[in-house]
Structure formats: C-alpha cells, structure tokens
CSV table of C-alpha atoms in Angstrom, one decimal:
chain,number,residue,atom,x,y,z
A,1,MET,CA,0.0,0.0,0.0
A,2,SER,CA,1.3,3.5,-0.8
A,3,SER,CA,0.8,6.5,1.6
A,4,PRO,CA,-1.2,9.6,0.4
A,5,GLY,CA,0.8,12.4,-1.1
A,6,VAL,CA,0.6,16.2,-0.4
A,7,ASN,CA,-2.4,16.7,-2.7
A,8,GLY,CA,-4.1,13.5,-1.7
A,9,ASP,CA,-2.7,11.6,-4.7
A,10,PRO,CA,-1.0,8.3,-3.8
A,11,LYS,CA,2.8,8.4,-3.7
A,12,PRO,CA,4.7,6.3,-6.2
A,13,PRO,CA,5.9,3.1,-4.6
A,14,CYS,CA,9.4,3.1,-3.2
A,15,LEU,CA,12.3,1.5,-5.1
A,16,PRO,CA,13.0,-1.9,-3.6
A,17,ARG,CA,16.6,-2.9,-2.8
A,18,ASN,CA,16.9,-5.2,-5.7
A,19,GLY,CA,16.3,-2.4,-8.2
A,20,LEU,CA,13.0,-3.7,-9.5
A,21,VAL,CA,9.7,-1.8,-9.2
A,22,LYS,CA,6.2,-2.9,-9.9
A,23,LEU,CA,4.2,-0.3,-11.8
A,24,PRO,CA,0.5,0.2,-11.3
A,25,GLY,CA,-1.8,-0.8,-14.1
A,26,GLN,CA,-2.1,1.7,-16.9
A,27,PRO,CA,-5.3,2.7,-18.6
A,28,ASN,CA,-3.8,1.9,-22.1
A,29,GLY,CA,-3.9,-1.8,-21.4
A,30,LEU,CA,-0.1,-2.3,-20.9
A,31,GLY,CA,-0.7,-4.0,-17.6
A,32,THR,CA,2.2,-4.4,-15.3
A,33,ALA,CA,5.9,-4.4,-16.2
A,34,SER,CA,9.3,-4.2,-14.5
A,35,ILE,CA,12.4,-2.3,-15.1
A,36,THR,CA,15.9,-3.0,-14.1
A,37,LYS,CA,18.2,-0.9,-12.1
A,38,GLY,CA,19.4,2.2,-13.9
A,39,THR,CA,22.2,4.7,-13.4
A,40,PRO,CA,23.0,5.9,-9.8
A,41,ALA,CA,21.2,9.1,-10.4
A,42,ALA,CA,18.0,7.3,-11.3
A,43,LYS,CA,17.9,5.6,-7.9
A,44,ASN,CA,16.9,8.9,-6.2
A,45,ARG,CA,14.3,9.9,-8.7
A,46,PRO,CA,10.7,9.1,-8.0
A,47,CYS,CA,9.4,6.4,-10.3
A,48,GLN,CA,7.5,7.7,-13.2
A,49,PRO,CA,4.7,5.8,-15.1
A,50,LEU,CA,5.7,4.6,-18.5
A,51,PRO,CA,4.8,6.9,-21.4
A,52,PRO,CA,1.9,5.8,-23.7
A,53,PRO,CA,3.0,3.8,-26.7
A,54,THR,CA,3.9,5.8,-29.8
A,55,LEU,CA,1.5,5.3,-32.6
A,56,PRO,CA,2.8,4.7,-36.2
A,57,PRO,CA,2.5,7.5,-38.7
A,58,PRO,CA,-0.8,7.8,-40.5
A,59,SER,CA,0.8,6.6,-43.7
A,60,LEU,CA,1.9,3.3,-42.0
A,61,ALA,CA,-1.1,2.8,-39.7
A,62,ALA,CA,-3.9,0.4,-40.6
A,63,PRO,CA,-7.2,2.1,-41.7
A,64,MET,CA,-9.4,2.9,-38.7
A,65,PRO,CA,-13.0,1.9,-38.7
A,66,ARG,CA,-15.5,4.7,-39.0
A,67,ALA,CA,-16.8,4.1,-35.5
A,68,ALA,CA,-13.3,4.4,-34.1
A,69,LEU,CA,-12.8,7.7,-35.9
A,70,ALA,CA,-16.0,9.0,-34.3
A,71,GLY,CA,-15.4,7.7,-30.8
A,72,GLY,CA,-11.6,8.0,-30.5
A,73,LEU,CA,-8.5,6.1,-31.3
A,74,CYS,CA,-8.6,2.4,-31.9
A,75,PRO,CA,-6.0,-0.2,-30.8
A,76,PRO,CA,-3.1,-0.8,-33.1
A,77,ALA,CA,-3.7,-3.0,-36.1
A,78,GLY,CA,-3.8,-6.7,-35.2
A,79,LEU,CA,-5.2,-6.2,-31.7
A,80,PRO,CA,-8.8,-7.1,-30.9
A,81,LEU,CA,-11.3,-4.4,-30.3
A,82,GLY,CA,-12.9,-3.9,-26.9
A,83,GLY,CA,-10.4,-5.9,-24.7
A,84,PRO,CA,-7.0,-5.4,-23.2
A,85,ALA,CA,-4.0,-6.6,-25.1
A,86,SER,CA,-0.2,-6.7,-24.6
A,87,VAL,CA,2.2,-4.9,-26.9
A,88,PRO,CA,5.1,-7.3,-27.5
A,89,VAL,CA,8.3,-6.1,-25.8
A,90,PRO,CA,11.5,-7.0,-27.8
A,91,GLY,CA,13.6,-9.5,-25.9
A,92,PRO,CA,17.4,-9.4,-25.3
A,93,PRO,CA,19.6,-9.9,-28.3
A,94,VAL,CA,20.5,-13.5,-29.1
A,95,GLU,CA,24.0,-14.3,-28.0
A,96,ARG,CA,26.1,-16.2,-30.5
A,97,PRO,CA,29.2,-18.2,-29.5
A,98,PRO,CA,32.6,-16.9,-30.4
A,99,LEU,CA,33.8,-17.9,-33.9
A,100,ALA,CA,36.5,-20.0,-32.3
A,101,THR,CA,34.0,-22.3,-30.6
A,102,ASP,CA,31.1,-22.1,-33.1
A,103,GLU,CA,30.5,-25.7,-33.9
A,104,LYS,CA,28.8,-25.0,-37.2
A,105,ILE,CA,31.9,-23.1,-38.4
A,106,LEU,CA,34.3,-25.7,-36.9
A,107,ASN,CA,32.5,-28.6,-38.6
A,108,GLY,CA,33.3,-27.0,-42.0
A,109,LEU,CA,36.8,-25.8,-41.1
A,110,PHE,CA,38.2,-29.1,-39.8
A,111,TRP,CA,37.8,-30.8,-43.1
A,112,TYR,CA,40.8,-28.9,-44.5
A,113,PHE,CA,43.3,-30.5,-42.0
A,114,SER,CA,45.2,-33.7,-42.3
A,115,ALA,CA,44.8,-36.6,-39.8
A,116,CYS,CA,48.0,-35.6,-38.0
A,117,GLU,CA,46.9,-32.0,-37.7
A,118,LYS,CA,43.5,-33.1,-36.4
A,119,CYS,CA,45.2,-35.0,-33.6
A,120,VAL,CA,47.0,-31.8,-32.5
A,121,LEU,CA,43.9,-29.6,-32.9
A,122,ALA,CA,41.9,-31.9,-30.7
A,123,GLN,CA,44.2,-30.9,-27.8
A,124,VAL,CA,43.4,-27.2,-28.0
A,125,CYS,CA,40.2,-27.1,-26.0
A,126,LYS,CA,37.2,-29.2,-25.1
A,127,ALA,CA,35.0,-27.6,-27.7
A,128,TRP,CA,37.4,-28.4,-30.5
A,129,ARG,CA,37.8,-32.0,-29.2
A,130,ARG,CA,34.0,-32.4,-29.0
A,131,VAL,CA,33.7,-31.4,-32.7
A,132,LEU,CA,36.8,-33.3,-33.9
A,133,TYR,CA,35.9,-36.6,-32.1
A,134,GLN,CA,32.9,-37.1,-34.5
A,135,PRO,CA,33.4,-40.3,-36.5
A,136,LYS,CA,33.0,-38.5,-39.8
A,137,PHE,CA,36.4,-36.9,-39.5
A,138,TRP,CA,38.2,-40.3,-39.1
A,139,VAL,CA,36.6,-42.4,-41.8
A,140,GLY,CA,39.1,-44.6,-43.6
A,141,LEU,CA,41.9,-44.1,-41.0
A,142,THR,CA,43.5,-46.9,-39.0
A,143,PRO,CA,45.2,-46.3,-35.7
A,144,VAL,CA,48.5,-48.1,-35.2
A,145,LEU,CA,49.2,-49.2,-31.7
A,146,HIS,CA,52.5,-50.7,-30.6
A,147,ALA,CA,52.7,-53.2,-27.7
A,148,LYS,CA,54.6,-50.7,-25.5
A,149,GLU,CA,51.9,-48.1,-26.0
A,150,LEU,CA,49.1,-50.3,-24.7
A,151,TYR,CA,50.1,-50.0,-21.0
A,152,ASN,CA,50.7,-47.3,-18.4
A,153,VAL,CA,53.3,-48.1,-15.7
A,154,LEU,CA,51.9,-47.3,-12.2
A,155,PRO,CA,54.0,-46.0,-9.4
A,156,GLY,CA,54.2,-49.5,-7.9
A,157,GLY,CA,55.7,-50.8,-11.1
A,158,GLU,CA,52.4,-52.6,-12.2
A,159,LYS,CA,51.0,-52.1,-15.6
A,160,GLU,CA,47.6,-50.8,-16.5
A,161,PHE,CA,46.0,-51.0,-19.9
A,162,VAL,CA,45.5,-47.6,-21.5
A,163,ASN,CA,42.1,-45.9,-21.8
A,164,LEU,CA,40.7,-46.4,-25.3
A,165,GLN,CA,37.6,-44.3,-24.9
A,166,GLY,CA,39.0,-41.6,-27.2
A,167,PHE,CA,39.3,-44.2,-30.0
A,168,ALA,CA,35.7,-45.4,-29.3
A,169,ALA,CA,34.4,-41.9,-29.5
A,170,ARG,CA,35.8,-41.5,-32.9
A,171,GLY,CA,34.3,-44.8,-34.0
A,172,PHE,CA,37.4,-46.4,-35.5
A,173,GLU,CA,36.5,-49.6,-37.3
A,174,GLY,CA,40.0,-50.9,-37.9
A,175,PHE,CA,43.2,-51.3,-35.8
A,176,CYS,CA,46.8,-52.2,-36.5
A,177,LEU,CA,48.5,-53.9,-33.6
A,178,VAL,CA,52.3,-54.2,-33.7
A,179,GLY,CA,54.4,-56.5,-31.6
A,180,VAL,CA,51.6,-57.9,-29.6
A,181,SER,CA,51.1,-61.2,-27.9
A,182,ASP,CA,48.1,-63.4,-27.1
A,183,LEU,CA,47.6,-61.6,-23.7
A,184,ASP,CA,47.8,-58.2,-25.3
A,185,ILE,CA,45.1,-59.1,-27.8
A,186,CYS,CA,42.8,-60.3,-25.0
A,187,GLU,CA,43.4,-57.1,-23.0
A,188,PHE,CA,42.5,-55.1,-26.1
A,189,ILE,CA,39.3,-57.0,-26.5
A,190,ASP,CA,38.3,-56.5,-22.9
A,191,ASN,CA,39.2,-52.7,-22.8
A,192,TYR,CA,37.9,-51.5,-26.2
A,193,ALA,CA,34.2,-51.0,-26.1
A,194,LEU,CA,33.7,-51.6,-29.8
A,195,SER,CA,35.9,-54.7,-30.1
A,196,LYS,CA,33.2,-57.3,-30.1
A,197,LYS,CA,31.0,-55.9,-32.9
A,198,GLY,CA,32.3,-52.5,-34.0
A,199,VAL,CA,35.8,-53.5,-35.3
A,200,LYS,CA,35.6,-54.6,-38.9
A,201,ALA,CA,39.3,-54.9,-39.7
A,202,ILE,CA,42.3,-56.0,-37.7
A,203,SER,CA,46.0,-56.1,-38.7
A,204,LEU,CA,48.7,-57.9,-36.7
A,205,LYS,CA,52.3,-57.1,-37.6
A,206,ARG,CA,55.5,-58.6,-36.2
A,207,SER,CA,53.4,-60.2,-33.4
A,208,THR,CA,53.8,-63.4,-31.5
A,209,ILE,CA,50.2,-64.6,-31.8
A,210,THR,CA,49.8,-68.3,-31.6
A,211,ASP,CA,47.1,-70.7,-33.0
A,212,ALA,CA,45.2,-70.3,-29.7
A,213,GLY,CA,45.4,-66.6,-29.7
A,214,LEU,CA,44.2,-66.3,-33.3
A,215,GLU,CA,41.3,-68.6,-32.6
A,216,VAL,CA,40.2,-66.6,-29.5
A,217,MET,CA,40.6,-63.3,-31.3
A,218,LEU,CA,38.4,-64.2,-34.3
A,219,GLU,CA,35.9,-65.9,-32.0
A,220,GLN,CA,35.5,-62.8,-29.7
A,221,MET,CA,35.7,-60.2,-32.4
A,222,GLN,CA,32.6,-61.2,-34.3
A,223,GLY,CA,32.6,-58.1,-36.5
A,224,VAL,CA,36.0,-58.7,-38.2
A,225,VAL,CA,35.7,-59.2,-41.9
A,226,ARG,CA,39.1,-58.0,-43.0
A,227,LEU,CA,42.2,-59.7,-41.5
A,228,GLU,CA,45.9,-59.1,-42.1
A,229,LEU,CA,48.8,-61.1,-40.7
A,230,SER,CA,52.3,-59.9,-41.4
A,231,GLY,CA,55.5,-61.1,-39.9
A,232,CYS,CA,53.7,-63.4,-37.5
A,233,ASN,CA,55.8,-66.6,-37.3
A,234,ASP,CA,54.2,-68.3,-34.3
A,235,PHE,CA,50.9,-69.4,-35.8
A,236,THR,CA,50.7,-72.4,-38.1
A,237,GLU,CA,48.5,-73.7,-40.8
A,238,ALA,CA,46.6,-75.7,-38.2
A,239,GLY,CA,45.7,-72.3,-36.6
A,240,LEU,CA,44.1,-71.1,-39.9
A,241,TRP,CA,42.1,-74.3,-40.1
A,242,SER,CA,40.7,-73.8,-36.5
A,243,SER,CA,40.1,-70.0,-36.6
A,244,LEU,CA,39.1,-68.8,-40.1
A,245,SER,CA,35.5,-67.8,-40.3
A,246,ALA,CA,33.2,-67.7,-43.3
A,247,ARG,CA,32.4,-64.0,-42.6
A,248,ILE,CA,36.0,-62.9,-43.7
A,249,THR,CA,35.9,-61.3,-47.1
A,250,SER,CA,39.5,-59.9,-47.2
A,251,LEU,CA,42.7,-61.7,-46.1
A,252,SER,CA,46.3,-60.7,-46.3
A,253,VAL,CA,49.2,-63.0,-45.2
A,254,SER,CA,52.8,-62.0,-45.7
A,255,ASP,CA,56.2,-63.0,-44.3
A,256,CYS,CA,54.7,-65.7,-42.1
A,257,ILE,CA,57.2,-68.6,-42.4
A,258,ASN,CA,54.7,-71.4,-41.6
A,259,VAL,CA,52.4,-70.6,-44.5
A,260,ALA,CA,52.5,-73.0,-47.4
A,261,ASP,CA,50.2,-75.0,-49.7
A,262,ASP,CA,48.0,-76.3,-46.8
A,263,ALA,CA,47.2,-72.7,-45.8
A,264,ILE,CA,45.8,-72.1,-49.2
A,265,ALA,CA,43.7,-75.2,-48.8
A,266,ALA,CA,42.3,-73.9,-45.5
A,267,ILE,CA,41.5,-70.5,-47.1
A,268,SER,CA,39.7,-72.0,-50.1
A,269,GLN,CA,37.6,-74.4,-48.0
A,270,LEU,CA,36.7,-72.0,-45.1
A,271,LEU,CA,36.3,-68.7,-46.9
A,272,PRO,CA,33.5,-69.0,-49.5
A,273,ASN,CA,32.8,-65.3,-49.5
A,274,LEU,CA,36.5,-64.2,-50.0
A,275,ALA,CA,36.6,-61.2,-52.2
A,276,GLU,CA,40.3,-60.2,-51.8
A,277,LEU,CA,43.4,-62.3,-51.1
A,278,SER,CA,46.9,-61.0,-50.8
A,279,LEU,CA,49.6,-63.7,-50.3
A,280,GLN,CA,53.3,-63.4,-49.9
A,281,ALA,CA,54.7,-66.9,-49.3
A,282,TYR,CA,58.0,-68.2,-50.6
A,283,HIS,CA,56.9,-71.9,-50.3
A,284,VAL,CA,53.6,-71.8,-52.1
A,285,THR,CA,53.6,-73.9,-55.2
A,286,ASP,CA,51.4,-74.3,-58.3
A,287,THR,CA,49.5,-77.1,-56.5
A,288,ALA,CA,48.1,-74.7,-54.0
A,289,LEU,CA,46.5,-72.5,-56.7
A,290,ALA,CA,44.4,-75.5,-57.8
A,291,TYR,CA,42.6,-75.6,-54.4
A,292,PHE,CA,40.4,-72.6,-55.3
A,293,THR,CA,36.8,-73.7,-56.0
A,294,ALA,CA,33.8,-72.4,-57.9
A,295,ARG,CA,32.7,-70.6,-54.7
A,296,GLN,CA,35.7,-68.3,-54.9
A,297,GLY,CA,35.3,-68.0,-58.6
A,298,HIS,CA,32.1,-66.0,-58.1
A,299,SER,CA,33.2,-63.9,-55.2
A,300,THR,CA,36.9,-63.3,-55.5
A,301,HIS,CA,37.8,-60.2,-57.6
A,302,THR,CA,41.3,-59.4,-56.3
A,303,LEU,CA,44.3,-61.7,-56.1
A,304,ARG,CA,47.9,-60.6,-55.2
A,305,LEU,CA,50.6,-63.2,-55.3
A,306,LEU,CA,53.7,-61.3,-54.1
A,307,SER,CA,57.2,-62.9,-54.4
A,308,CYS,CA,55.8,-66.4,-54.7
A,309,TRP,CA,59.0,-67.7,-56.2
A,310,GLU,CA,57.8,-71.2,-56.9
A,311,ILE,CA,54.7,-70.1,-59.0
A,312,THR,CA,55.2,-70.9,-62.7
A,313,ASN,CA,52.9,-70.7,-65.7
A,314,HIS,CA,51.2,-73.9,-64.5
A,315,GLY,CA,50.0,-72.0,-61.5
A,316,VAL,CA,48.8,-69.2,-63.7
A,317,VAL,CA,46.7,-71.8,-65.6
A,318,ASN,CA,45.0,-72.8,-62.3
A,319,VAL,CA,44.3,-69.2,-61.4
A,320,VAL,CA,42.7,-68.2,-64.7
A,321,HIS,CA,40.4,-71.3,-64.7
A,322,SER,CA,39.4,-71.1,-61.0
A,323,LEU,CA,39.0,-67.3,-60.7
A,324,PRO,CA,37.6,-66.0,-64.0
A,325,ASN,CA,36.1,-62.9,-62.5
A,326,LEU,CA,39.3,-61.3,-61.3
A,327,THR,CA,39.6,-57.5,-61.8
A,328,VAL,CA,42.9,-57.0,-60.0
A,329,LEU,CA,45.8,-59.4,-60.4
A,330,SER,CA,49.4,-59.1,-59.2
A,331,LEU,CA,52.2,-61.5,-60.0
A,332,SER,CA,54.8,-59.2,-58.6
A,333,GLY,CA,58.0,-61.0,-57.9
A,334,CYS,CA,56.8,-64.3,-59.4
A,335,SER,CA,60.1,-64.6,-61.2
A,336,LYS,CA,59.3,-67.9,-63.0
A,337,VAL,CA,56.3,-66.5,-64.9
A,338,THR,CA,57.0,-65.9,-68.6
A,339,ASP,CA,55.3,-64.4,-71.6
A,340,ASP,CA,53.2,-67.5,-72.0
A,341,GLY,CA,51.8,-67.0,-68.5
A,342,VAL,CA,50.8,-63.4,-69.4
A,343,GLU,CA,49.2,-64.7,-72.6
A,344,LEU,CA,47.0,-67.0,-70.5
A,345,VAL,CA,46.0,-64.1,-68.3
A,346,ALA,CA,45.2,-61.8,-71.3
A,347,GLU,CA,43.1,-64.4,-73.0
A,348,ASN,CA,41.1,-65.6,-70.0
A,349,LEU,CA,40.8,-62.6,-67.6
A,350,ARG,CA,39.1,-60.0,-69.8
A,351,LYS,CA,37.6,-58.1,-66.9
A,352,LEU,CA,41.0,-57.1,-65.5
A,353,ARG,CA,41.4,-53.4,-64.6
A,354,SER,CA,44.8,-53.7,-62.8
A,355,LEU,CA,47.7,-55.9,-63.7
A,356,ASP,CA,51.0,-55.9,-61.8
A,357,LEU,CA,54.0,-57.7,-63.5
A,358,SER,CA,56.8,-55.9,-61.6
A,359,TRP,CA,60.0,-57.8,-60.8
A,360,CYS,CA,59.2,-60.4,-63.4
A,361,PRO,CA,62.5,-60.5,-65.3
A,362,ARG,CA,61.4,-63.0,-67.9
A,363,ILE,CA,58.7,-60.7,-69.3
A,364,THR,CA,59.4,-59.3,-72.7
A,365,ASP,CA,57.8,-57.0,-75.3
A,366,MET,CA,55.7,-60.0,-76.5
A,367,ALA,CA,53.8,-60.1,-73.2
A,368,LEU,CA,52.9,-56.4,-73.7
A,369,GLU,CA,51.5,-57.3,-77.1
A,370,TYR,CA,49.2,-59.8,-75.5
A,371,VAL,CA,48.1,-57.3,-72.9
A,372,ALA,CA,47.4,-54.6,-75.5
A,373,CYS,CA,45.4,-56.9,-77.8
A,374,ASP,CA,43.1,-58.5,-75.2
A,375,LEU,CA,42.8,-56.4,-72.0
A,376,HIS,CA,40.7,-53.6,-73.3
A,377,ARG,CA,39.4,-52.6,-69.8
A,378,LEU,CA,42.8,-52.4,-68.2
A,379,GLU,CA,43.4,-49.1,-66.4
A,380,GLU,CA,46.6,-49.8,-64.5
A,381,LEU,CA,49.7,-51.6,-65.6
A,382,VAL,CA,52.8,-52.0,-63.4
A,383,LEU,CA,56.1,-53.0,-65.2
A,384,ASP,CA,58.7,-52.0,-62.6
A,385,ARG,CA,62.0,-53.7,-63.0
A,386,CYS,CA,60.9,-55.6,-66.1
A,387,VAL,CA,64.4,-55.2,-67.6
A,388,ARG,CA,63.6,-56.7,-71.0
A,389,ILE,CA,60.9,-54.2,-71.9
A,390,THR,CA,62.0,-52.0,-74.8
A,391,ASP,CA,60.6,-49.2,-77.0
A,392,THR,CA,58.8,-51.8,-79.1
A,393,GLY,CA,56.7,-52.9,-76.1
A,394,LEU,CA,55.7,-49.3,-75.4
A,395,SER,CA,54.5,-49.0,-79.0
A,396,TYR,CA,52.0,-51.9,-78.3
A,397,LEU,CA,50.8,-50.1,-75.2
A,398,SER,CA,50.1,-46.9,-77.0
A,399,THR,CA,47.0,-48.4,-78.5
A,400,MET,CA,45.3,-48.9,-75.1
A,401,SER,CA,42.7,-46.2,-74.8
A,402,SER,CA,41.6,-47.1,-71.3
A,403,LEU,CA,45.0,-47.1,-69.6
A,404,ARG,CA,45.3,-44.4,-66.9
A,405,SER,CA,48.3,-45.4,-64.8
A,406,LEU,CA,51.6,-46.8,-66.2
A,407,TYR,CA,54.6,-47.6,-64.1
A,408,LEU,CA,58.0,-48.1,-65.8
A,409,ARG,CA,60.3,-47.7,-62.9
A,410,TRP,CA,63.9,-48.9,-63.6
A,411,CYS,CA,63.1,-50.3,-67.1
A,412,CYS,CA,66.6,-49.8,-68.2
A,413,GLN,CA,66.1,-50.3,-71.9
A,414,VAL,CA,63.4,-47.6,-72.4
A,415,GLN,CA,64.6,-44.7,-74.5
A,416,ASP,CA,63.3,-41.4,-75.9
A,417,PHE,CA,61.9,-43.1,-79.0
A,418,GLY,CA,59.6,-45.2,-76.7
A,419,LEU,CA,58.4,-42.0,-75.0
A,420,LYS,CA,57.1,-40.7,-78.4
A,421,HIS,CA,54.7,-43.7,-78.5
A,422,LEU,CA,53.3,-42.7,-75.1
A,423,LEU,CA,52.4,-39.2,-76.3
A,424,ALA,CA,49.4,-40.6,-78.1
A,425,MET,CA,47.9,-41.9,-74.9
A,426,ARG,CA,45.6,-39.1,-74.0
A,427,SER,CA,43.9,-41.2,-71.2
A,428,LEU,CA,47.1,-41.3,-69.1
A,429,ARG,CA,46.8,-39.7,-65.7
A,430,LEU,CA,49.8,-41.2,-64.0
A,431,LEU,CA,53.2,-42.0,-65.5
A,432,SER,CA,56.3,-43.2,-63.6
A,433,LEU,CA,59.7,-43.2,-65.3
A,434,ALA,CA,61.8,-43.3,-62.1
A,435,GLY,CA,65.3,-44.7,-62.6
A,436,CYS,CA,65.1,-45.0,-66.4
A,437,PRO,CA,68.8,-44.2,-67.2
A,438,LEU,CA,68.5,-43.8,-71.0
A,439,LEU,CA,65.9,-41.0,-71.1
A,440,THR,CA,67.3,-37.5,-72.0
A,441,THR,CA,66.1,-34.1,-71.2
A,442,THR,CA,64.9,-33.6,-74.8
A,443,GLY,CA,62.9,-36.8,-74.7
A,444,LEU,CA,61.3,-36.0,-71.4
A,445,SER,CA,60.4,-32.5,-72.4
A,446,GLY,CA,58.0,-33.9,-75.0
A,447,LEU,CA,55.7,-35.1,-72.2
A,448,VAL,CA,54.2,-31.6,-72.0
A,449,GLN,CA,51.9,-32.9,-74.8
A,450,LEU,CA,50.1,-35.0,-72.2
A,451,GLN,CA,48.1,-32.1,-70.9
A,452,GLU,CA,45.7,-34.4,-68.9
A,453,LEU,CA,48.6,-35.8,-66.9
A,454,GLU,CA,48.1,-35.5,-63.1
A,455,GLU,CA,51.3,-37.1,-61.7
A,456,LEU,CA,54.7,-37.7,-63.2
A,457,GLU,CA,57.5,-39.4,-61.3
A,458,LEU,CA,61.1,-38.8,-62.4
A,459,THR,CA,63.0,-39.8,-59.3
A,460,ASN,CA,66.6,-40.9,-60.1
A,461,CYS,CA,66.2,-40.1,-63.7
A,462,PRO,CA,69.4,-38.6,-65.1
A,463,GLY,CA,67.6,-36.6,-67.8
A,464,ALA,CA,65.5,-34.8,-65.2
A,465,THR,CA,67.3,-31.5,-64.7
A,466,PRO,CA,66.3,-28.4,-62.7
A,467,GLU,CA,65.6,-26.6,-66.0
A,468,LEU,CA,63.3,-29.4,-67.1
A,469,PHE,CA,61.3,-29.2,-63.8
A,470,LYS,CA,60.9,-25.5,-64.3
A,471,TYR,CA,59.7,-26.1,-67.9
A,472,PHE,CA,57.1,-28.6,-66.6
A,473,SER,CA,55.9,-26.2,-64.0
A,474,GLN,CA,55.1,-23.7,-66.8
A,475,HIS,CA,53.6,-26.1,-69.3
A,476,LEU,CA,52.1,-28.8,-67.0
A,477,PRO,CA,50.7,-26.6,-64.2
A,478,ARG,CA,48.1,-29.1,-63.1
A,479,CYS,CA,50.6,-32.0,-62.9
A,480,LEU,CA,52.4,-33.1,-59.8
A,481,VAL,CA,56.0,-33.7,-60.8
A,482,ILE,CA,57.9,-35.9,-58.3
A,483,GLU,CA,61.6,-35.1,-58.5
C-alpha cells in the first residue's frame, strides 16, 4: 500500500533494494511491467509511469473503422477491439558463441586439415575436441598401436591397460597392432568397447600370436571381416584351419614362415565369401592354386601373389580357370612366370582393370602385345624392374585407350623413342619413369603434350634437370611432378 501524497494523490511506490519496481496498471492496457536498475542518479528519482505507446505514422497505420474515428483512437492494427492486449516487448539480443567455438563453423573448417593435424587440434580445448571426435572426421583411417603403448606403468611398477575411450568416441572400425602377444590381444578386446561388434578390420604385424590366440581373437571379435597377418611366425597352418570364419571377405598374409600350400587349402575351404586375397609366401607352389573352388570363382575379384618364387605358368593356368572374375591381379616377384603365362592371363581374364607384372625378369615385349590386344578394360599396368621391356613394347601399349596409370620404374632399356609412342595416350593420368637411365632431357620435355597428366614421377632419372622441372611447372601446371 502507498501512503497519500501532499495533494491527496497516492505516492509512487518506493524503489526496492533489488532495483525492481512494480508499476501500477495503466489505462492503455499495458498492464504491469518491471524495469531494471538504472544509473546511480536514477535511484533517487521518484518512479514515473511509462509513457503511452507511440502510434505509427498515418501513412503506415492500418485504416481505422468509421466508429473508431467518431469515438476516438482504436487499438493498433492486429489487436482485438474492446479488450485489453499486450504490446510485444523486444527481448534481449540472441548471443552467438565466439567464432573459435562455433560448432557450425568448426564442422566445416576441420575438413581442411590432415589426420595428424586433427590430432593436434583436438588438444586445443574441449570444444574443439568435441567437434573433432565425431566419427565423420576419421573415416578410412586406421590407428597403429605398438605393444609398449598399450600399457601405463603405475607408481608401484604394475602395468595398467591404457584408456581407449578416445578411439571409441571417434568410431574407428579398424586397428593395426604391432608386436603384440596373445595376452595383449585379450586385453585389447576387454578394454575397447567396440571390439566385439564394431571392429571390422584387424591387422597384426610382427606379433607373437599363436594358434590359440588367433582362434580366441576371431571368436571374440565377431565383426571382423578383414584380416591381415604380417611377420607373425608363431601361428601355423593348423591355426588357420581352426580359426578362419566364413564372414571374412579380405585376407592378407605376408612374411609368415609357416604358411605353405596347406594354408591355401584352408583359405579355399573355409572362406567361401572371400573377395580379396593377398599372399606373400615363398613356399607356395602351383599345386596350392588348384585348391580354389567355384565358390571363390564367383566372389573373388582381387588376387595378389607377391614374391611367390615357386609359382610358374602352370600355377597361372590354375588361377585363370578357378578365378575367372578377377579384376585385380598381381604377379609381382613371381620370377618364373614368362610371356606364355601373361598370354593366359590376357586371353582368360578379360575383366582385369589392374595388372602388376613388376619384378618379373622373364617378361618381354611379347607379353605387352598380348596385354594390349586382349585387355581392353585395363586401367593400371605396373612393369617396374621388367628389364627386358624396350621401346617396341611401349608401341604396343600406345593403342590402349583405357590405360590411366603406367609404371615403368627402372626399365633400363626404355629410350626417348619409346616415350614418343606414349604421347598418343591421352587417357594417361599417372606415369612413372623413375630410374630410367637412358631418357634424356629432350625426350622427357615432349611429355608436355600429355596435358591431362596428373602425376609424373622422375626420381633418379638422369635426364630430369632443374631446367626441365621449371619447364614442366610452366607447361604442365596441373601435374604433380615428383623429382
């Protein structure tokens, strides 16, 4: 209640301590409102009623009804006649987060950084880490964990397995474990939340995993469909028979001394859905390649036989008859394969898009004629260290309109005349001439005619001079030239 004033009018209410004052109802329908504490001078002034609202100019006001013009002003347009209404009071301005922590901006910005840079940026602050730890920024990347990095040493000398929650938050679907044992793998399975179903690919390198460890790992990690074993010499072929699961679609085995023909038998019998097989085994023979059945013939599209020294043309016969749907084939380092083996490949594997014949010293220009005549879909051809390839072989390749990548590293008989044949290959996007000793600066300069070239490798090429690289930078501005 307010006390009467000097003239009988009620006094304005006193200003409370918190700086808020409740105003009496106004006849214009504004109702009650509150104001906040003002300047120090305003504290001692008696509170004044709010001024009546300002009406819009006549030109902007809504047309008034005739009754309103006769009886007085009507409410502003949009308010109902004959009842009290509230005029909307503008609220406080919407506060936006600073640019450095605006998640919408950061979500677009972080795409421009490499994986290593993202790892550093995630340590700047919690806001950046929250944005960067979204799985979309880490798709296609595989963390590499060494055995010594899997444990923290406690003050008492005991070991504690590291916290892998940061990896789980980023949703990694594949891991590469280096130098681990059976126990390390079990600890990984127990401590990584996504290990049972979320991990799709696992790679073990230079590890001491045994047959028992391999069996437990594939039994526990039910989501694994891609498996790589490299430099693991403690498991045997019996371990493959007991552990391989039909869900595996990609298998890579290299530098494992206990892998021989019986391992291929296990693979062919237990992996009916195998789409990709990469094998580096010095003791695998032609007999092993006859184990592939019609089941792999329908599903397998990639076969890489790396440094399988015992494989001959007879093994190639088994491959082309058992796996007719191959699109990627590598015979790299299969040193006993000759031109006749390449002819079998060209005649029977017409779907090939990539063929690797590197380090096959018996391959000659005749093999390139077979390739050019029959493999019309071929997009990639690798001929590194095929020392018998000459300019004549390159003339055969010049007719291949679909070839996009050609590798001729250390083909020591290729000369400038051979390069002239390549100038007609407008489809080429990648060309490697690293280590070709007979190519001159003049011959290499003609490559500027390949305006669609995206990558050119000239490492250890004597004819590649600083002046030539400058010439390429001017005339092949869109091409990455590797010096």
